[in-house]
Amino acid sequence: MKIKLSFIIVPLIIFSVFYSIFFLSSRLQHPEKLLIGTWEEVSWTYEKADSYNGKNHHSADYIDEVIKHEISKDLVIHKSEKWTFSGKSDLYLHKESGEDVHAKWRLKGRGHILKMLYDDGQTIELYNIKELTEDKLVIHFENEIQARGIVKIEFKKVK
Amino acid sequence: MLKKFSHTRSNLDNIKLGVLTAFTAGMVNVSSLILFFSFTSNVTGHYAILAEEIAKGKWFQVFIVISWIFLFFAGSFLSNFIVINGKNVSNYISHSIPLVLEMICFIYVGIYGVYYYQETLMETEMLVAILLFSMGLQNGLTASISNFSVKTTHLTGLTTDLAVHLSMITQKEYRDNPAIIDKIKLLSSIAISYLTGGIIAGSITYYFEFKVFFYVSFSILLVLFYDASTTYLKLLFRKKRGKIVKK
């Protein structure tokens, strides 16, 4: 009798825990929904760099345009000031020249990795999402050119 | 490998079980890291992430990580539940059910990944959850039937135990103790096997992607078939031989 009772109680407990988790998570803001919209670059900083211009830097430093150009020269995000994420996984990088670059975006892990797949089907860029709120987005990527360390790009939502 | 329980198991039984299941765990962990950017065979990291997300107030991520940890817990719970409630039926059958469930999880992830995966976050979270559940099933089973000697996904504990036992054999009295030597053989073979599985998965996942999970289920099938062959096939041959002798 005890065994039969446990066979009923155990699935019930598991089901109720699952139900509560998914009920609560559905009421919270989903990272994919938060990301949709147009984001404008506010700043580029770098953190955890061991040496920059001959000095040791332990705190975040702002990156000027020359260094930004050097760091991002191998990345497609280079010279993009506005990023538009659409609900259909499309990402448009609006460049200074007025030209747009298209990519597909996906969130991975627990919503902390932003994956971008460009139209050539080969180029993939991965960024760590450090902060995502309704009006602020902070992404990190590792860099070993010039400013060795973690580059932090901060955005504000404009649309 | 599967049919014996607790103290009736030899060290060789534990090594065979540990090597094959740790190989699977290593493959699953590295494949899920490449495909989903998330670990699935260890929950220590998830506890650290949970604490970090709570501290940052990222409640969506908190619920996701809690559900992942709960899934691993549920897998281990279900495994031992089946083992202790199925003792009166047959050791082989009750010890095989968690592995069959694990195999179903891998096949499901493989089929879903190959044919339906659109890379949405919800899908990623669900597939990671299924893999964590399967790893919980496996770890629960191996720990339960081996009297907690074999834990194939718990590398933190394993590394600690291995270090402790290796430091013990620096003294002669412990070196002469066969139990300690057996334990070192078991722990090191599990560690090597986990690493091998991880390296193989790391090399082939970029090429095979979700199909890797079909190969992982094949290694579970090997564990099931090995025991079936040593139990039921032997019985079958004996019966046939008996009939021939009677004739």
Tab-separated table of C-alpha atoms in Angstrom:
chain	number	residue	atom	x	y	z
A	1	MET	CA	0.000	0.000	0.000
A	2	LYS	CA	2.876	2.323	0.922
A	3	ILE	CA	4.486	1.757	-2.470
A	4	LYS	CA	1.224	2.512	-4.300
A	5	LEU	CA	0.788	5.761	-2.345
A	6	SER	CA	4.347	6.902	-3.140
A	7	PHE	CA	3.736	6.171	-6.829
A	8	ILE	CA	0.908	8.732	-6.732
A	9	ILE	CA	2.506	11.318	-4.437
A	10	VAL	CA	5.924	11.479	-6.146
A	11	PRO	CA	4.647	12.323	-9.666
A	12	LEU	CA	2.213	14.811	-8.114
A	13	ILE	CA	5.047	16.619	-6.288
A	14	ILE	CA	7.231	16.630	-9.419
A	15	PHE	CA	4.341	17.938	-11.552
A	16	SER	CA	3.453	20.705	-9.062
A	17	VAL	CA	7.090	21.855	-8.803
A	18	PHE	CA	7.348	21.975	-12.603
A	19	TYR	CA	4.052	23.769	-12.933
A	20	SER	CA	5.063	26.412	-10.355
A	21	ILE	CA	8.457	26.953	-12.038
A	22	PHE	CA	6.964	27.392	-15.503
A	23	PHE	CA	4.037	29.466	-14.236
A	24	LEU	CA	6.421	31.845	-12.476
A	25	SER	CA	8.920	31.962	-15.353
A	26	SER	CA	6.117	32.792	-17.825
A	27	ARG	CA	5.278	35.850	-15.720
A	28	LEU	CA	8.857	37.124	-15.909
A	29	GLN	CA	10.306	39.118	-18.775
A	30	HIS	CA	11.796	36.853	-21.364
A	31	PRO	CA	15.292	37.947	-22.551
A	32	GLU	CA	14.330	37.426	-26.221
A	33	LYS	CA	11.406	39.864	-25.852
A	34	LEU	CA	13.558	42.382	-23.980
A	35	LEU	CA	16.124	42.379	-26.756
A	36	ILE	CA	13.684	43.197	-29.570
A	37	GLY	CA	13.975	46.830	-30.664
A	38	THR	CA	16.677	49.301	-31.720
A	39	TRP	CA	19.714	49.806	-29.519
A	40	GLU	CA	22.197	52.646	-29.820
A	41	GLU	CA	25.823	52.331	-28.747
A	42	VAL	CA	26.604	54.503	-25.742
A	43	SER	CA	30.171	53.510	-24.968
A	44	TRP	CA	32.988	51.045	-25.524
A	45	THR	CA	35.072	50.257	-22.449
A	46	TYR	CA	37.490	47.542	-21.590
A	47	GLU	CA	37.949	45.699	-18.326
A	48	LYS	CA	40.468	43.306	-16.778
A	49	ALA	CA	43.239	44.448	-19.114
A	50	ASP	CA	46.722	43.706	-17.855
A	51	SER	CA	48.486	46.507	-19.638
A	52	TYR	CA	47.445	49.390	-21.819
A	53	ASN	CA	49.709	52.227	-22.976
A	54	GLY	CA	52.364	50.973	-20.604
A	55	LYS	CA	50.152	51.378	-17.528
A	56	ASN	CA	48.369	48.797	-15.418
A	57	HIS	CA	44.641	49.224	-15.496
A	58	HIS	CA	42.427	47.372	-13.060
A	59	SER	CA	39.301	49.418	-13.573
A	60	ALA	CA	37.269	50.056	-16.707
A	61	ASP	CA	38.643	52.560	-19.235
A	62	TYR	CA	36.873	54.227	-22.097
A	63	ILE	CA	38.149	53.312	-25.537
A	64	ASP	CA	38.749	56.110	-28.008
A	65	GLU	CA	37.778	55.860	-31.689
A	66	VAL	CA	41.253	54.785	-32.870
A	67	ILE	CA	41.460	51.874	-30.438
A	68	LYS	CA	37.813	50.963	-31.110
A	69	HIS	CA	38.612	50.814	-34.820
A	70	GLU	CA	41.630	48.562	-34.147
A	71	ILE	CA	39.739	46.224	-31.798
A	72	SER	CA	36.711	45.822	-34.031
A	73	LYS	CA	38.444	45.652	-37.413
A	74	ASP	CA	37.920	41.867	-37.645
A	75	LEU	CA	34.331	42.017	-36.413
A	76	VAL	CA	31.223	42.681	-38.474
A	77	ILE	CA	29.865	44.951	-35.728
A	78	HIS	CA	32.673	47.329	-36.671
A	79	LYS	CA	31.447	50.939	-37.043
A	80	SER	CA	27.831	50.054	-36.308
A	81	GLU	CA	26.185	52.569	-34.073
A	82	LYS	CA	22.673	51.165	-34.006
A	83	TRP	CA	21.586	47.547	-33.753
A	84	THR	CA	17.986	46.556	-34.574
A	85	PHE	CA	16.782	43.174	-33.293
A	86	SER	CA	13.531	41.949	-34.870
A	87	GLY	CA	11.184	39.280	-33.496
A	88	LYS	CA	11.939	37.000	-36.436
A	89	SER	CA	15.591	36.613	-35.402
A	90	ASP	CA	16.771	39.248	-37.872
A	91	LEU	CA	19.452	41.690	-36.804
A	92	TYR	CA	20.314	44.840	-38.752
A	93	LEU	CA	23.555	46.630	-37.982
A	94	HIS	CA	23.191	50.226	-39.104
A	95	LYS	CA	26.608	51.565	-40.100
A	96	GLU	CA	27.825	55.162	-40.088
A	97	SER	CA	27.828	55.168	-43.885
A	98	GLY	CA	24.108	54.395	-43.958
A	99	GLU	CA	24.744	50.849	-45.159
A	100	ASP	CA	22.972	48.028	-43.236
A	101	VAL	CA	24.434	44.631	-42.468
A	102	HIS	CA	22.018	41.742	-41.922
A	103	ALA	CA	22.531	38.803	-39.571
A	104	LYS	CA	20.466	36.212	-37.703
A	105	TRP	CA	20.517	36.462	-33.933
A	106	ARG	CA	19.941	33.781	-31.322
A	107	LEU	CA	20.195	33.614	-27.549
A	108	LYS	CA	21.984	30.611	-26.093
A	109	GLY	CA	22.612	29.100	-22.655
A	110	ARG	CA	20.267	30.676	-20.124
A	111	GLY	CA	19.904	33.718	-22.345
A	112	HIS	CA	23.398	34.991	-21.568
A	113	ILE	CA	25.054	34.337	-24.941
A	114	LEU	CA	24.188	36.371	-28.026
A	115	LYS	CA	25.025	34.486	-31.203
A	116	MET	CA	25.103	36.291	-34.533
A	117	LEU	CA	25.222	34.392	-37.805
A	118	TYR	CA	25.961	36.554	-40.824
A	119	ASP	CA	24.514	36.067	-44.284
A	120	ASP	CA	27.649	34.399	-45.682
A	121	GLY	CA	26.697	31.434	-43.465
A	122	GLN	CA	30.284	31.224	-42.182
A	123	THR	CA	30.833	34.200	-39.895
A	124	ILE	CA	29.616	33.668	-36.351
A	125	GLU	CA	30.157	36.162	-33.542
A	126	LEU	CA	29.432	35.407	-29.894
A	127	TYR	CA	28.889	37.986	-27.162
A	128	ASN	CA	28.237	37.623	-23.448
A	129	ILE	CA	25.137	39.495	-22.314
A	130	LYS	CA	26.043	41.017	-18.959
A	131	GLU	CA	23.008	43.218	-18.490
A	132	LEU	CA	19.668	43.357	-20.241
A	133	THR	CA	16.854	45.553	-19.058
A	134	GLU	CA	14.074	47.420	-20.860
A	135	ASP	CA	16.382	50.327	-21.676
A	136	LYS	CA	19.938	49.082	-21.182
A	137	LEU	CA	22.036	46.386	-22.851
A	138	VAL	CA	25.628	45.564	-21.923
A	139	ILE	CA	27.570	42.979	-23.898
A	140	HIS	CA	31.118	41.705	-23.417
A	141	PHE	CA	33.579	40.069	-25.726
A	142	GLU	CA	37.147	38.930	-25.272
A	143	ASN	CA	39.806	40.776	-27.182
A	144	GLU	CA	43.527	40.333	-27.573
A	145	ILE	CA	44.335	43.185	-29.927
A	146	GLN	CA	45.799	46.355	-28.429
A	147	ALA	CA	43.642	46.476	-25.313
A	148	ARG	CA	43.953	42.886	-24.120
A	149	GLY	CA	41.033	42.012	-21.909
A	150	ILE	CA	37.277	42.105	-22.012
A	151	VAL	CA	35.641	44.729	-24.158
A	152	LYS	CA	32.331	46.029	-22.869
A	153	ILE	CA	29.806	47.647	-25.225
A	154	GLU	CA	26.932	49.507	-23.641
A	155	PHE	CA	23.692	50.352	-25.444
A	156	LYS	CA	20.544	52.290	-24.680
A	157	LYS	CA	17.199	51.449	-26.241
A	158	VAL	CA	15.995	54.064	-28.677
A	159	LYS	CA	12.906	52.355	-30.139
B	1	MET	CA	27.772	-4.578	-14.562
B	2	LEU	CA	24.125	-3.706	-13.840
B	3	LYS	CA	22.595	-6.759	-12.235
B	4	LYS	CA	24.685	-6.738	-9.043
B	5	PHE	CA	23.798	-4.427	-6.205
B	6	SER	CA	25.774	-2.581	-3.535
B	7	HIS	CA	28.274	-4.761	-1.613
B	8	THR	CA	27.922	-7.750	-3.948
B	9	ARG	CA	29.644	-5.756	-6.699
B	10	SER	CA	33.328	-6.321	-7.436
B	11	ASN	CA	35.727	-3.486	-8.209
B	12	LEU	CA	35.826	-4.706	-11.814
B	13	ASP	CA	32.014	-4.381	-12.044
B	14	ASN	CA	32.305	-0.793	-10.811
B	15	ILE	CA	35.158	0.002	-13.215
B	16	LYS	CA	33.194	-1.343	-16.209
B	17	LEU	CA	30.078	0.607	-15.218
B	18	GLY	CA	32.063	3.743	-14.333
B	19	VAL	CA	34.124	3.761	-17.540
B	20	LEU	CA	31.171	3.389	-19.910
B	21	THR	CA	28.862	5.824	-18.134
B	22	ALA	CA	31.599	8.432	-17.481
B	23	PHE	CA	32.459	8.302	-21.181
B	24	THR	CA	28.808	9.109	-21.920
B	25	ALA	CA	28.743	11.916	-19.347
B	26	GLY	CA	31.901	13.476	-20.800
B	27	MET	CA	30.445	13.367	-24.304
B	28	VAL	CA	27.109	14.844	-23.237
B	29	ASN	CA	28.708	17.632	-21.227
B	30	VAL	CA	31.049	18.800	-23.978
B	31	SER	CA	28.426	18.436	-26.728
B	32	SER	CA	25.902	20.504	-24.776
B	33	LEU	CA	28.543	23.115	-24.066
B	34	ILE	CA	29.245	23.435	-27.785
B	35	LEU	CA	25.605	23.292	-28.911
B	36	PHE	CA	23.851	25.125	-26.077
B	37	PHE	CA	26.647	26.998	-24.240
B	38	SER	CA	25.598	25.261	-21.064
B	39	PHE	CA	26.990	22.411	-18.941
B	40	THR	CA	24.689	19.437	-18.431
B	41	SER	CA	26.603	16.853	-16.437
B	42	ASN	CA	27.590	18.914	-13.421
B	43	VAL	CA	25.409	21.026	-11.179
B	44	THR	CA	28.093	22.638	-8.998
B	45	GLY	CA	28.515	25.358	-11.616
B	46	HIS	CA	24.756	25.819	-11.829
B	47	TYR	CA	24.579	26.446	-8.070
B	48	ALA	CA	27.247	29.150	-8.444
B	49	ILE	CA	25.348	30.657	-11.401
B	50	LEU	CA	22.104	30.511	-9.406
B	51	ALA	CA	23.683	32.454	-6.556
B	52	GLU	CA	25.088	35.019	-9.016
B	53	GLU	CA	21.729	35.484	-10.790
B	54	ILE	CA	19.895	35.854	-7.459
B	55	ALA	CA	22.428	38.472	-6.372
B	56	LYS	CA	21.922	40.347	-9.662
B	57	GLY	CA	18.129	40.010	-9.444
B	58	LYS	CA	17.818	38.337	-12.864
B	59	TRP	CA	14.673	36.413	-11.969
B	60	PHE	CA	14.047	34.803	-15.351
B	61	GLN	CA	17.534	33.246	-15.271
B	62	VAL	CA	17.022	32.295	-11.603
B	63	PHE	CA	13.931	30.243	-12.495
B	64	ILE	CA	15.655	28.631	-15.458
B	65	VAL	CA	18.662	27.563	-13.377
B	66	ILE	CA	16.424	26.356	-10.516
B	67	SER	CA	14.449	24.231	-12.960
B	68	TRP	CA	17.684	22.787	-14.392
B	69	ILE	CA	18.958	21.887	-10.933
B	70	PHE	CA	15.562	20.439	-10.067
B	71	LEU	CA	15.605	18.315	-13.229
B	72	PHE	CA	18.990	16.826	-12.267
B	73	PHE	CA	17.593	16.200	-8.777
B	74	ALA	CA	14.424	14.620	-10.233
B	75	GLY	CA	16.515	12.329	-12.448
B	76	SER	CA	18.595	11.061	-9.517
B	77	PHE	CA	15.472	10.725	-7.367
B	78	LEU	CA	13.600	8.746	-10.019
B	79	SER	CA	16.599	6.475	-10.623
B	80	ASN	CA	16.919	5.426	-7.012
B	81	PHE	CA	13.116	5.244	-6.676
B	82	ILE	CA	13.010	2.705	-9.517
B	83	VAL	CA	15.986	0.759	-8.123
B	84	ILE	CA	14.619	0.401	-4.579
B	85	ASN	CA	11.061	-0.313	-5.686
B	86	GLY	CA	12.077	-2.796	-8.353
B	87	LYS	CA	14.357	-4.914	-6.142
B	88	ASN	CA	11.738	-7.671	-5.883
B	89	VAL	CA	11.199	-7.900	-9.646
B	90	SER	CA	14.690	-8.271	-11.122
B	91	ASN	CA	17.906	-6.392	-10.458
B	92	TYR	CA	18.737	-6.263	-14.155
B	93	ILE	CA	15.336	-4.872	-15.157
B	94	SER	CA	15.074	-2.296	-12.351
B	95	HIS	CA	18.687	-1.176	-12.934
B	96	SER	CA	18.130	-0.976	-16.690
B	97	ILE	CA	14.997	1.204	-16.625
B	98	PRO	CA	16.901	4.434	-15.718
B	99	LEU	CA	19.370	3.742	-18.539
B	100	VAL	CA	16.535	3.093	-20.996
B	101	LEU	CA	14.936	6.400	-19.923
B	102	GLU	CA	18.315	8.102	-20.351
B	103	MET	CA	18.644	6.654	-23.829
B	104	ILE	CA	15.137	7.897	-24.719
B	105	CYS	CA	16.198	11.396	-23.568
B	106	PHE	CA	19.300	11.318	-25.817
B	107	ILE	CA	17.347	10.030	-28.823
B	108	TYR	CA	14.689	12.709	-28.282
B	109	VAL	CA	17.334	15.482	-28.083
B	110	GLY	CA	19.043	14.063	-31.184
B	111	ILE	CA	15.835	13.834	-33.256
B	112	TYR	CA	14.584	17.239	-32.096
B	113	GLY	CA	17.963	18.827	-32.749
B	114	VAL	CA	18.353	17.363	-36.228
B	115	TYR	CA	14.807	17.937	-37.513
B	116	TYR	CA	13.059	20.652	-35.470
B	117	TYR	CA	15.533	22.882	-33.592
B	118	GLN	CA	15.069	26.554	-34.493
B	119	GLU	CA	17.631	27.709	-31.887
B	120	THR	CA	15.057	29.646	-29.843
B	121	LEU	CA	15.943	30.213	-26.206
B	122	MET	CA	12.923	28.199	-25.017
B	123	GLU	CA	14.034	25.184	-27.067
B	124	THR	CA	17.601	25.513	-25.790
B	125	GLU	CA	16.408	25.644	-22.181
B	126	MET	CA	14.131	22.623	-22.670
B	127	LEU	CA	16.822	20.514	-24.331
B	128	VAL	CA	19.375	21.434	-21.649
B	129	ALA	CA	16.750	20.497	-19.031
B	130	ILE	CA	16.212	17.074	-20.668
B	131	LEU	CA	19.969	16.429	-20.749
B	132	LEU	CA	20.332	17.433	-17.089
B	133	PHE	CA	17.479	15.059	-16.237
B	134	SER	CA	19.230	12.248	-18.125
B	135	MET	CA	22.523	12.941	-16.344
B	136	GLY	CA	20.650	12.906	-13.024
B	137	LEU	CA	19.172	9.521	-13.961
B	138	GLN	CA	22.636	8.172	-14.767
B	139	ASN	CA	24.384	9.568	-11.717
B	140	GLY	CA	21.559	8.427	-9.447
B	141	LEU	CA	21.714	4.912	-10.871
B	142	THR	CA	25.483	4.456	-10.719
B	143	ALA	CA	25.705	5.912	-7.209
B	144	SER	CA	22.746	3.868	-5.993
B	145	ILE	CA	23.753	0.423	-7.273
B	146	SER	CA	27.455	0.832	-6.443
B	147	ASN	CA	26.840	1.957	-2.851
B	148	PHE	CA	28.056	5.483	-3.797
B	149	SER	CA	31.410	4.225	-5.167
B	150	VAL	CA	30.686	5.252	-8.775
B	151	LYS	CA	29.649	8.818	-9.525
B	152	THR	CA	30.214	9.450	-13.170
B	153	THR	CA	29.226	13.088	-13.476
B	154	HIS	CA	30.618	14.315	-10.175
B	155	LEU	CA	34.186	15.216	-11.066
B	156	THR	CA	34.769	17.595	-8.150
B	157	GLY	CA	34.211	14.826	-5.615
B	158	LEU	CA	36.079	12.352	-7.788
B	159	THR	CA	39.166	14.579	-8.082
B	160	THR	CA	39.128	15.167	-4.320
B	161	ASP	CA	38.808	11.430	-3.580
B	162	LEU	CA	41.557	10.596	-6.075
B	163	ALA	CA	43.896	13.165	-4.522
B	164	VAL	CA	43.147	11.873	-1.001
B	165	HIS	CA	43.767	8.241	-2.003
B	166	LEU	CA	46.945	9.102	-3.916
B	167	SER	CA	48.287	10.983	-0.917
B	168	MET	CA	47.510	7.928	1.226
B	169	ILE	CA	49.716	5.637	-0.844
B	170	THR	CA	52.722	7.767	-0.027
B	171	GLN	CA	52.791	5.646	3.155
B	172	LYS	CA	53.621	1.939	2.938
B	173	GLU	CA	50.821	0.724	5.220
B	174	TYR	CA	48.213	2.186	2.836
B	175	ARG	CA	50.106	1.031	-0.268
B	176	ASP	CA	49.636	-2.548	0.884
B	177	ASN	CA	45.896	-2.058	1.324
B	178	PRO	CA	44.162	-3.525	-1.770
B	179	ALA	CA	40.967	-1.528	-1.094
B	180	ILE	CA	42.854	1.743	-1.541
B	181	ILE	CA	44.573	0.558	-4.716
B	182	ASP	CA	41.196	-0.610	-6.097
B	183	LYS	CA	39.675	2.768	-5.323
B	184	ILE	CA	42.515	4.575	-7.118
B	185	LYS	CA	42.065	2.314	-10.166
B	186	LEU	CA	38.319	3.009	-10.175
B	187	LEU	CA	38.585	6.785	-9.738
B	188	SER	CA	41.377	7.236	-12.269
B	189	SER	CA	39.606	5.094	-14.877
B	190	ILE	CA	36.411	7.168	-14.449
B	191	ALA	CA	38.387	10.435	-14.785
B	192	ILE	CA	40.243	9.217	-17.897
B	193	SER	CA	37.045	7.914	-19.444
B	194	TYR	CA	35.159	11.176	-18.801
B	195	LEU	CA	38.003	13.135	-20.356
B	196	THR	CA	38.167	10.787	-23.360
B	197	GLY	CA	34.424	11.161	-23.925
B	198	GLY	CA	34.785	14.923	-23.701
B	199	ILE	CA	37.692	15.040	-26.173
B	200	ILE	CA	35.871	12.827	-28.680
B	201	ALA	CA	32.698	14.916	-28.366
B	202	GLY	CA	34.725	18.109	-28.733
B	203	SER	CA	36.238	16.773	-31.941
B	204	ILE	CA	33.067	15.457	-33.575
B	205	THR	CA	30.260	17.756	-32.372
B	206	TYR	CA	31.203	20.573	-34.771
B	207	TYR	CA	30.821	18.102	-37.623
B	208	PHE	CA	27.927	15.865	-36.499
B	209	GLU	CA	26.109	18.438	-34.305
B	210	PHE	CA	22.975	16.829	-32.758
B	211	LYS	CA	23.702	13.429	-34.288
B	212	VAL	CA	26.288	13.039	-31.501
B	213	PHE	CA	23.427	12.142	-29.169
B	214	PHE	CA	22.664	9.051	-31.274
B	215	TYR	CA	26.253	7.859	-30.707
B	216	VAL	CA	25.889	8.608	-26.984
B	217	SER	CA	22.728	6.493	-26.823
B	218	PHE	CA	24.613	3.734	-28.600
B	219	SER	CA	27.172	3.648	-25.764
B	220	ILE	CA	24.291	3.300	-23.263
B	221	LEU	CA	22.924	0.492	-25.414
B	222	LEU	CA	26.317	-1.219	-25.100
B	223	VAL	CA	26.003	-1.163	-21.285
B	224	LEU	CA	22.502	-2.663	-21.480
B	225	PHE	CA	23.475	-5.252	-24.083
B	226	TYR	CA	26.638	-6.307	-22.236
B	227	ASP	CA	24.644	-7.260	-19.148
B	228	ALA	CA	21.836	-8.833	-21.141
B	229	SER	CA	24.365	-10.956	-22.999
B	230	THR	CA	26.072	-12.130	-19.815
B	231	THR	CA	22.761	-12.924	-18.110
B	232	TYR	CA	20.030	-13.939	-20.521
B	233	LEU	CA	22.081	-15.263	-23.431
B	234	LYS	CA	24.017	-17.552	-21.079
B	235	LEU	CA	20.717	-18.863	-19.697
B	236	LEU	CA	19.427	-19.402	-23.208
B	237	PHE	CA	22.539	-21.347	-24.233
B	238	ARG	CA	22.350	-23.454	-21.067
B	239	LYS	CA	18.697	-24.306	-21.764
B	240	LYS	CA	19.476	-25.260	-25.366
B	241	ARG	CA	22.460	-27.359	-24.260
B	242	GLY	CA	20.248	-29.046	-21.641
B	243	LYS	CA	17.701	-29.976	-24.309
B	244	ILE	CA	20.404	-31.452	-26.556
B	245	VAL	CA	21.851	-33.549	-23.696
B	246	LYS	CA	18.361	-34.880	-22.813
B	247	LYS	CA	17.807	-35.938	-26.423
